Coordinates of C-alpha atoms and ligand atoms in Angstrom, one line a residue:
M1 CA -2.6 -25.8 -6.2
F2 CA -5.4 -23.4 -4.6
K3 CA -8.6 -24.2 -5.8
K4 CA -10.1 -20.8 -5.0
V5 CA -8.4 -17.3 -5.1
L6 CA -9.7 -14.1 -4.6
I7 CA -8.5 -11.0 -6.4
A8 CA -8.3 -7.9 -4.2
N9 CA -7.6 -5.4 -7.0
R10 CA -9.3 -3.9 -10.3
G11 CA -8.3 -3.0 -13.9
E12 CA -5.8 -4.5 -15.9
I13 CA -3.9 -6.2 -13.0
A14 CA -7.0 -7.8 -11.8
V15 CA -7.8 -9.3 -15.4
R16 CA -3.9 -10.2 -15.4
V17 CA -4.3 -12.5 -12.4
I18 CA -7.4 -14.0 -13.3
R19 CA -6.3 -15.1 -16.7
T20 CA -3.4 -17.0 -15.2
C21 CA -5.8 -18.5 -12.6
K22 CA -8.2 -19.6 -15.3
T23 CA -5.3 -21.4 -17.1
L24 CA -4.7 -23.4 -13.7
G25 CA -8.0 -24.2 -13.3
I26 CA -8.5 -22.1 -10.2
T27 CA -11.9 -20.4 -9.4
T28 CA -11.4 -16.6 -9.1
I29 CA -13.4 -14.4 -6.8
G30 CA -13.5 -10.9 -7.8
V31 CA -14.6 -7.8 -5.7
Y32 CA -15.5 -4.5 -7.0
S33 CA -16.8 -0.9 -6.3
E34 CA -20.0 0.6 -7.3
A35 CA -18.3 2.2 -10.0
D36 CA -16.7 -0.9 -11.1
A37 CA -20.2 -2.7 -11.3
D38 CA -19.7 -3.4 -15.2
A39 CA -15.6 -3.5 -15.1
P40 CA -14.0 -6.4 -17.1
H41 CA -12.6 -7.8 -14.1
V42 CA -16.3 -8.5 -12.6
K43 CA -17.3 -10.1 -16.0
M44 CA -14.3 -12.2 -15.9
A45 CA -14.4 -13.6 -12.2
D46 CA -16.1 -16.6 -11.7
E47 CA -17.9 -15.0 -8.7
A48 CA -17.7 -11.3 -7.9
Y49 CA -18.8 -9.5 -4.9
L50 CA -19.6 -5.7 -4.4
I51 CA -17.3 -4.2 -1.5
G52 CA -18.8 -0.7 -1.3
G53 CA -18.7 2.9 -2.8
S54 CA -16.5 4.1 -5.3
R55 CA -13.8 5.7 -3.3
V56 CA -11.0 3.2 -2.8
V57 CA -11.4 3.5 1.2
E58 CA -15.0 2.4 0.7
S59 CA -14.0 -0.4 -1.7
Y60 CA -10.6 -1.9 -2.8
L61 CA -8.9 -0.6 0.8
N62 CA -11.6 -2.0 3.1
I63 CA -9.9 -4.8 4.9
N64 CA -12.8 -6.1 6.7
K65 CA -15.0 -6.2 4.0
I66 CA -12.8 -7.9 1.8
L67 CA -11.9 -10.5 4.3
E68 CA -15.7 -11.1 5.0
I69 CA -15.9 -11.7 1.2
A70 CA -13.2 -14.2 1.2
Q71 CA -14.5 -16.0 4.0
H72 CA -18.0 -16.1 2.5
S73 CA -16.8 -17.4 -0.7
E74 CA -14.3 -19.7 0.8
A75 CA -11.4 -18.5 -1.0
E76 CA -8.0 -20.0 0.2
A77 CA -5.8 -17.2 -0.9
I78 CA -5.9 -13.5 -1.8
H79 CA -3.9 -12.1 -4.6
P80 CA -3.3 -8.1 -4.0
G81 CA -2.0 -7.2 -7.4
Y82 CA -0.1 -4.1 -7.3
G83 CA -1.1 -0.8 -5.3
L84 CA -4.1 -0.8 -3.1
L85 CA -3.3 -3.2 -0.4
S86 CA -0.3 -5.2 -1.7
E87 CA 2.3 -3.6 0.2
N88 CA 0.2 -3.3 3.6
A89 CA 1.6 -5.4 6.3
D90 CA -1.7 -5.1 8.3
F91 CA -3.6 -6.7 5.2
S92 CA -0.8 -9.4 5.1
R93 CA -1.2 -9.9 9.0
R94 CA -5.1 -9.9 8.9
C95 CA -4.9 -12.6 6.2
E96 CA -2.9 -14.8 8.2
E97 CA -5.0 -14.3 11.3
A98 CA -8.2 -15.3 9.1
G99 CA -6.6 -18.4 7.9
L100 CA -6.0 -17.1 4.4
I101 CA -2.8 -17.1 2.5
F102 CA -1.8 -13.6 1.1
I103 CA 0.0 -14.1 -2.1
G104 CA 2.9 -11.9 -1.0
P105 CA 5.8 -11.8 1.9
S106 CA 5.1 -11.9 5.5
P107 CA 3.9 -8.6 7.3
Q108 CA 7.2 -8.5 9.0
V109 CA 9.0 -8.5 5.7
I110 CA 6.7 -6.0 4.2
S111 CA 7.1 -3.5 7.3
K112 CA 11.2 -3.6 7.0
M113 CA 11.2 -3.2 3.3
G114 CA 8.4 -0.4 3.6
S115 CA 10.9 1.7 5.7
K116 CA 13.8 3.0 3.7
I117 CA 15.9 3.4 6.6
E118 CA 15.5 0.0 8.1
S119 CA 15.8 -1.5 4.4
R120 CA 19.1 0.3 3.7
K121 CA 20.6 -0.9 7.3
A122 CA 19.6 -4.4 6.4
M123 CA 21.4 -4.2 3.0
E124 CA 24.2 -2.5 4.4
E125 CA 24.9 -5.4 6.9
V126 CA 24.7 -8.0 4.6
G127 CA 27.3 -6.3 2.1
V128 CA 24.7 -5.3 -0.7
P129 CA 25.9 -1.9 -1.9
V130 CA 24.0 1.3 -0.7
V131 CA 24.4 5.0 -1.6
P132 CA 27.1 6.5 0.9
G133 CA 24.9 8.1 3.6
I134 CA 23.3 7.1 6.9
T135 CA 21.0 4.2 8.2
S136 CA 19.3 5.8 11.2
P137 CA 17.0 8.7 11.4
L138 CA 18.2 12.3 11.5
A139 CA 17.5 14.2 14.4
D140 CA 17.4 17.6 12.8
A141 CA 18.8 19.9 10.0
E142 CA 22.2 20.3 12.1
E143 CA 23.0 16.4 12.2
A144 CA 22.0 16.6 8.4
V145 CA 24.8 19.2 7.9
E146 CA 27.3 17.2 9.9
V147 CA 26.7 14.3 8.0
A148 CA 26.7 15.8 4.7
D149 CA 29.9 17.6 5.3
R150 CA 31.5 14.4 6.0
I151 CA 30.3 12.5 2.9
G152 CA 30.5 15.5 0.6
Y153 CA 27.9 17.4 -1.7
P154 CA 25.6 17.3 -3.4
V155 CA 23.4 15.1 -1.2
M156 CA 20.0 14.0 -1.4
L157 CA 17.8 14.5 1.8
K158 CA 15.0 11.8 1.7
A159 CA 12.2 10.6 3.7
S160 CA 12.2 7.2 5.1
A161 CA 8.5 6.5 4.2
G162 CA 9.0 8.4 1.1
G163 CA 7.6 7.6 -2.4
G164 CA 6.7 9.3 -5.7
G165 CA 9.7 11.7 -4.7
I166 CA 8.0 13.4 -1.9
G167 CA 10.1 14.6 1.1
M168 CA 13.1 14.3 -1.4
Q169 CA 15.5 17.2 -2.4
V170 CA 19.0 17.6 -3.5
V171 CA 21.0 20.0 -1.8
H172 CA 24.2 21.5 -2.4
N173 CA 25.5 23.1 1.0
G174 CA 24.7 23.6 4.5
D175 CA 22.5 26.6 4.1
E176 CA 20.4 24.6 1.6
I177 CA 19.9 21.8 4.0
R178 CA 18.8 24.4 6.7
K179 CA 16.2 25.8 4.3
A180 CA 15.0 22.3 2.9
F181 CA 15.0 20.1 6.1
A182 CA 11.7 21.2 8.0
G183 CA 9.7 21.6 4.7
N184 CA 10.7 18.0 3.6
R185 CA 9.9 16.3 7.1
K186 CA 6.7 18.3 6.9
R187 CA 5.4 16.8 3.5
A188 CA 6.6 13.3 4.8
T189 CA 4.6 13.8 7.6
D190 CA 1.6 14.9 6.0
F191 CA 1.7 12.2 3.2
F192 CA 2.9 9.2 4.9
G193 CA 2.3 10.0 8.8
D194 CA 6.2 9.6 9.4
G195 CA 8.7 12.2 9.3
A196 CA 11.8 10.2 9.5
M197 CA 14.5 11.7 7.3
Y198 CA 17.9 10.5 6.2
I199 CA 20.6 11.7 3.9
E200 CA 22.6 9.9 0.8
K201 CA 25.3 11.2 -1.4
F202 CA 23.5 12.3 -4.6
V203 CA 24.2 9.9 -7.4
E204 CA 24.5 12.1 -11.0
N205 CA 22.7 10.9 -14.0
P206 CA 21.7 7.7 -12.5
R207 CA 19.5 5.1 -14.0
H208 CA 16.9 2.9 -12.6
I209 CA 17.6 -0.6 -13.1
E210 CA 15.6 -3.0 -10.9
I211 CA 16.1 -7.0 -10.6
Q212 CA 13.2 -9.3 -10.5
I213 CA 13.4 -12.2 -8.1
L214 CA 11.5 -15.2 -7.2
A215 CA 11.8 -16.7 -3.8
D216 CA 10.0 -19.9 -2.6
G217 CA 9.8 -21.2 1.0
F218 CA 12.4 -23.5 1.0
G219 CA 15.4 -21.3 0.5
N220 CA 15.4 -21.2 -3.2
T221 CA 15.9 -17.6 -4.9
V222 CA 16.7 -16.7 -8.5
Y223 CA 17.0 -13.6 -10.3
L224 CA 14.9 -13.1 -13.6
W225 CA 17.3 -10.4 -15.1
E226 CA 16.8 -6.7 -14.8
R227 CA 14.3 -4.0 -16.2
E228 CA 15.4 -0.6 -17.0
C229 CA 12.8 1.8 -15.9
S230 CA 14.8 5.0 -16.2
I231 CA 12.4 7.1 -18.5
Q232 CA 9.9 8.4 -16.0
R233 CA 8.0 11.7 -15.6
R234 CA 7.7 13.0 -11.9
H235 CA 8.4 9.6 -10.7
Q236 CA 6.0 7.6 -12.8
K237 CA 7.3 5.5 -15.2
V238 CA 6.6 5.8 -18.7
V239 CA 8.8 3.3 -20.7
E240 CA 10.3 0.0 -19.2
E241 CA 12.3 -2.3 -20.9
A242 CA 14.3 -5.8 -20.6
P243 CA 17.2 -6.2 -20.7
S244 CA 18.9 -3.0 -20.0
S245 CA 20.8 -1.5 -23.0
F246 CA 23.3 0.1 -20.6
I247 CA 24.7 -2.8 -18.2
T248 CA 27.4 -5.0 -19.4
D249 CA 27.1 -8.9 -18.5
E250 CA 29.2 -8.4 -15.9
T251 CA 27.3 -5.8 -14.0
R252 CA 24.1 -7.9 -14.8
T253 CA 25.5 -10.8 -12.9
K254 CA 27.0 -8.9 -10.1
M255 CA 23.4 -7.1 -9.8
G256 CA 21.3 -10.3 -10.0
E257 CA 23.6 -11.9 -7.3
A258 CA 23.3 -9.0 -5.0
A259 CA 19.4 -8.7 -5.3
V260 CA 19.4 -12.5 -4.4
K261 CA 21.6 -12.0 -1.3
A262 CA 19.1 -9.3 -0.5
A263 CA 16.0 -11.1 -0.7
K264 CA 17.5 -14.3 1.0
S265 CA 19.0 -12.3 4.0
I266 CA 15.4 -11.0 4.9
G267 CA 13.7 -14.3 4.4
Y268 CA 11.9 -13.1 1.4
K269 CA 9.1 -15.3 -0.2
N270 CA 7.2 -14.4 -3.2
A271 CA 7.9 -12.5 -6.6
G272 CA 10.0 -9.1 -5.6
T273 CA 11.7 -6.5 -7.2
I274 CA 15.1 -4.9 -5.8
E275 CA 15.5 -1.4 -7.3
F276 CA 19.0 0.0 -8.0
L277 CA 20.6 3.1 -9.0
V278 CA 23.2 2.7 -11.4
D279 CA 25.7 5.5 -12.2
E280 CA 27.7 6.3 -15.2
E281 CA 30.5 3.8 -14.0
Q282 CA 28.3 1.0 -13.6
N283 CA 28.5 1.2 -9.9
F284 CA 25.0 0.1 -8.6
Y285 CA 23.3 0.9 -5.3
F286 CA 20.3 -0.4 -3.6
L287 CA 17.3 1.9 -3.6
E288 CA 14.3 0.0 -2.4
M289 CA 12.8 -3.2 -2.5
N290 CA 9.3 -3.7 -3.9
T291 CA 7.4 -6.8 -2.3
R292 CA 4.8 -7.3 -5.1
L293 CA 4.3 -8.0 -8.4
Q294 CA 5.0 -5.0 -10.4
V295 CA 3.3 -3.0 -13.3
E296 CA 6.2 -3.7 -15.5
H297 CA 6.3 -7.4 -14.9
P298 CA 5.4 -8.5 -18.5
V299 CA 8.7 -7.5 -19.8
T300 CA 10.3 -10.1 -17.8
E301 CA 7.9 -12.5 -18.8
E302 CA 8.5 -11.8 -22.5
I303 CA 12.2 -12.3 -22.2
T304 CA 12.3 -15.3 -19.9
G305 CA 9.1 -17.2 -21.1
L306 CA 7.9 -17.4 -17.6
D307 CA 4.3 -16.5 -16.0
L308 CA 5.2 -14.5 -12.8
V309 CA 1.7 -14.7 -11.6
E310 CA 1.9 -18.7 -12.0
K311 CA 5.0 -18.7 -10.0
Q312 CA 3.5 -16.5 -7.3
L313 CA 0.5 -18.9 -6.7
E314 CA 2.9 -22.0 -6.8
I315 CA 5.1 -20.3 -4.2
A316 CA 2.3 -19.4 -2.2
T317 CA 0.4 -22.7 -2.3
G318 CA 3.7 -24.3 -1.1
D319 CA 5.4 -25.7 -4.2
S320 CA 9.2 -25.2 -4.7
L321 CA 10.8 -23.4 -7.7
K322 CA 11.5 -26.2 -10.3
F323 CA 14.3 -24.6 -12.1
S324 CA 17.7 -23.3 -11.4
Q325 CA 19.5 -19.9 -11.8
E326 CA 21.2 -21.4 -14.9
E327 CA 18.1 -22.4 -16.5
V328 CA 16.6 -18.8 -16.5
K329 CA 16.3 -17.6 -20.0
R330 CA 16.9 -14.2 -21.5
E331 CA 15.8 -14.0 -25.2
G332 CA 14.9 -11.1 -27.1
H333 CA 14.1 -7.7 -26.0
A334 CA 10.6 -6.3 -24.7
I335 CA 9.3 -3.0 -24.3
E336 CA 6.4 -1.7 -22.1
V337 CA 4.9 1.6 -22.2
R338 CA 1.9 2.6 -20.0
I339 CA -1.1 4.2 -21.5
Y340 CA -2.5 6.9 -19.3
A341 CA -6.1 8.4 -19.6
E342 CA -4.5 12.0 -19.4
D343 CA -4.3 15.1 -21.1
P344 CA -1.0 15.1 -23.1
K345 CA -0.3 18.8 -22.6
T346 CA -1.4 19.4 -18.9
F347 CA -0.8 15.6 -17.7
F348 CA -3.9 16.1 -15.8
P349 CA -6.1 12.8 -15.7
S350 CA -8.8 12.6 -18.6
P351 CA -11.8 10.6 -17.4
G352 CA -14.8 10.0 -19.4
K353 CA -16.5 7.7 -21.6
I354 CA -14.3 5.8 -24.4
T355 CA -16.3 6.0 -27.7
K356 CA -13.8 4.0 -29.7
L357 CA -10.9 1.6 -29.1
E358 CA -9.0 0.0 -31.8
L359 CA -5.8 -1.8 -30.8
P360 CA -2.9 -2.7 -32.8
T361 CA -2.2 -6.5 -33.7
G362 CA 0.8 -8.3 -35.0
P363 CA 3.8 -10.4 -34.1
G364 CA 5.1 -9.5 -30.7
I365 CA 2.3 -7.3 -29.6
R366 CA 0.9 -7.9 -26.1
H367 CA -2.1 -5.7 -24.5
E368 CA -2.8 -5.7 -20.7
L369 CA -5.8 -3.8 -20.4
A370 CA -9.3 -3.7 -18.9
I371 CA -11.1 -1.4 -21.0
H372 CA -13.0 -2.0 -23.9
G373 CA -15.0 0.4 -26.6
Q374 CA -17.8 1.3 -24.1
S375 CA -15.7 1.7 -20.9
S376 CA -16.1 4.8 -18.6
V377 CA -12.5 5.8 -16.8
T378 CA -13.8 7.3 -14.0
P379 CA -12.0 9.8 -11.8
F380 CA -11.8 7.4 -8.8
Y381 CA -8.7 5.2 -9.8
D382 CA -5.3 5.4 -11.2
P383 CA -5.7 6.9 -14.8
M384 CA -3.5 4.0 -16.3
I385 CA -5.9 2.3 -18.5
A386 CA -3.5 -0.1 -20.5
K387 CA 0.0 -1.2 -21.0
L388 CA 1.2 -2.2 -24.4
V389 CA 4.2 -4.5 -24.4
V390 CA 6.0 -5.6 -27.6
K391 CA 8.8 -7.9 -28.1
G392 CA 11.4 -8.3 -30.7
S393 CA 14.5 -10.5 -31.5
N394 CA 16.6 -7.3 -30.4
R395 CA 16.1 -3.9 -29.2
E396 CA 15.7 -2.3 -32.6
E397 CA 13.1 -4.6 -33.8
A398 CA 11.1 -3.9 -30.6
I399 CA 11.2 -0.4 -31.1
N400 CA 10.0 -0.5 -34.5
R401 CA 7.3 -2.7 -33.5
L402 CA 6.5 -0.2 -30.8
Q403 CA 6.4 2.6 -33.0
D404 CA 4.0 0.9 -35.4
A405 CA 1.9 -0.2 -33.0
L406 CA 1.4 3.0 -31.0
A407 CA 0.5 4.6 -34.5
D408 CA -2.3 1.9 -34.8
Y409 CA -3.9 2.6 -31.3
H410 CA -6.9 4.6 -32.0
I411 CA -8.7 5.8 -28.6
E412 CA -11.7 8.3 -28.7
G413 CA -13.6 9.9 -26.0
I414 CA -10.7 10.4 -23.8
K415 CA -7.4 12.0 -24.0
T416 CA -4.4 9.9 -23.7
N417 CA -0.6 10.0 -23.3
I418 CA 0.2 8.3 -26.4
P419 CA 1.7 11.7 -28.3
M420 CA 4.2 11.7 -25.4
L421 CA 5.1 8.2 -25.8
Q422 CA 5.4 8.5 -29.5
E423 CA 7.9 11.4 -29.1
V424 CA 10.1 9.3 -26.5
I425 CA 10.3 6.3 -28.9
A426 CA 10.8 8.2 -31.9
H427 CA 13.9 10.2 -30.1
P428 CA 17.2 9.5 -31.4
A429 CA 18.3 9.5 -27.7
F430 CA 16.1 6.7 -27.0
R431 CA 17.3 4.8 -29.9
S432 CA 20.8 5.2 -29.0
G433 CA 20.2 4.0 -25.4
D434 CA 20.5 7.3 -23.6
T435 CA 17.8 6.6 -21.4
T436 CA 19.0 8.2 -18.0
T437 CA 16.4 9.4 -15.3
D438 CA 16.2 13.0 -16.8
F439 CA 15.0 11.9 -20.2
V440 CA 11.8 13.5 -20.2
S441 CA 13.0 16.8 -18.9
K442 CA 16.2 16.7 -21.0
Y443 CA 14.6 15.8 -24.6
L444 CA 10.8 16.3 -24.5
T445 CA 10.9 20.1 -24.5
S446 CA 7.0 20.0 -25.3
F447 CA 6.3 18.0 -22.4
S448 CA 8.4 19.5 -19.8
R449 CA 6.9 22.3 -18.9
N450 CA 5.9 20.9 -15.8
L451 CA 5.1 22.2 -12.2
P452 CA 7.7 21.9 -9.6
L453 CA 7.7 18.6 -7.5
L454 CA 5.6 18.9 -4.2
Ligands
MV4_501 C1 18.3 9.1 -5.7 C2 18.7 9.9 -7.0 C3 20.2 10.3 -6.8 N1 21.1 9.9 -5.9 N2 19.2 9.1 -4.8 C4 13.8 8.9 -7.0 C5 12.7 8.1 -6.4 C6 13.1 7.5 -5.4 N3 12.6 6.2 -5.1 C7 14.6 7.7 -5.3 N4 14.9 8.6 -6.5 C8 16.1 8.9 -6.7 N5 16.9 8.8 -5.7 C9 20.6 9.3 -4.7 N6 21.1 9.2 -3.8 C10 17.8 10.1 -8.0 C11 16.8 9.6 -7.8 C12 15.8 9.9 -8.8 C13 15.1 8.9 -9.8 C14 15.5 7.7 -9.6 C15 15.0 6.6 -10.6 C16 14.2 7.0 -11.2 C17 13.9 8.5 -11.9 C18 14.3 9.4 -10.9 C19 14.2 10.8 -10.9 C20 14.7 11.8 -10.3 C21 15.4 11.4 -9.1

């Protein structure tokens, strides 16, 4: 196992990674920005180094400076957490070149999965189901119309580099495509520097169900079941749970096997997630692959009893997976909610100083956070300030525990989305498992006065 690991991240995920490193006896190197000088991850790390200014480009995205710190501190490996540099192929390559182990897949794999068109193509080639559509970039709106006429409306126009719903639109006929094409291409170019567009059949009322996998460097790949993350607001996940209450055991096995096939076919190594859309008839379609540890990984840890950060470290250090697919447990039910520092009415971030923080305690309650009763939430970073993870022996118990826990969360000084979370959890549609992707707009009338998507 490594002796020294640098954690190139901040907030709850930096704290989460440091916690496992400590358990394994690994010395941790933290890095921080000016705004984070007093942040919990800085205090927790064995050594911590200032990268630079508060803005991410001056700090957590500064590859040169982070590599310099890694070398100076004699770290052997870098854990990128999620977001920031975690899916940056250039960073993975620069780590390799500097003789450091990037705790994640190779730069080639990150690049391939970063392109939705390329990853769709790779999956189609090995027989992982993809939504009917195309696997090469569209030349122009007329080609999009031709393809759509062939596959049938409605279709979804998507940006290959897309994320957060940017450059994505449902279209119902040729005229709508002609109206929508240029604008979506421009938004994709502006946001991602890549205007490549493609088209897929629109899947009605889908669920977002993703499979967690682990792959070592010896060809061993296992699936750690699914997480259902259908409840989102403007492409921001709100509630994540495992197992899904929707899919059957037969679908579960098929999806797990498809995810393993997907990972093996690209030579994947690390923890990773294959996202699928699942339709009302339980047909599932590859959406994209995330080549990092995800925000919602704790729900998988809760039902499998595994520590995913530990598995990432073992894989990166060159160990093989020590268990088979048949040995992966699936026990109980876990739900995670993301607590954001945001105004529950406008959804704008709510930075400021936390003046009071009281957390619920009790059986089945886990917190992942990096704030305390004196912390400040700065406008420089993502407003997600904590995750509450609950476990029960079944879904009903988990929901009850979550409901009680949310009522016992007392945060003062900043606004949070807890009222919205309470409304979701209390809704009969959530209890009954009607958790499709339009949950928030369909049921939460007080929270759906949203601006249109970009
Ligand atoms: C879709 C879809 C329906 N049909 N693709 C949204 C985010 C992006 N990664 C893909 N997304 C979707 N792709 C086809 N062919 C519906 C969505 C979608 C969605 C997916 C998962 C979770 C929430 C969502 C909210 C709106 C749209």
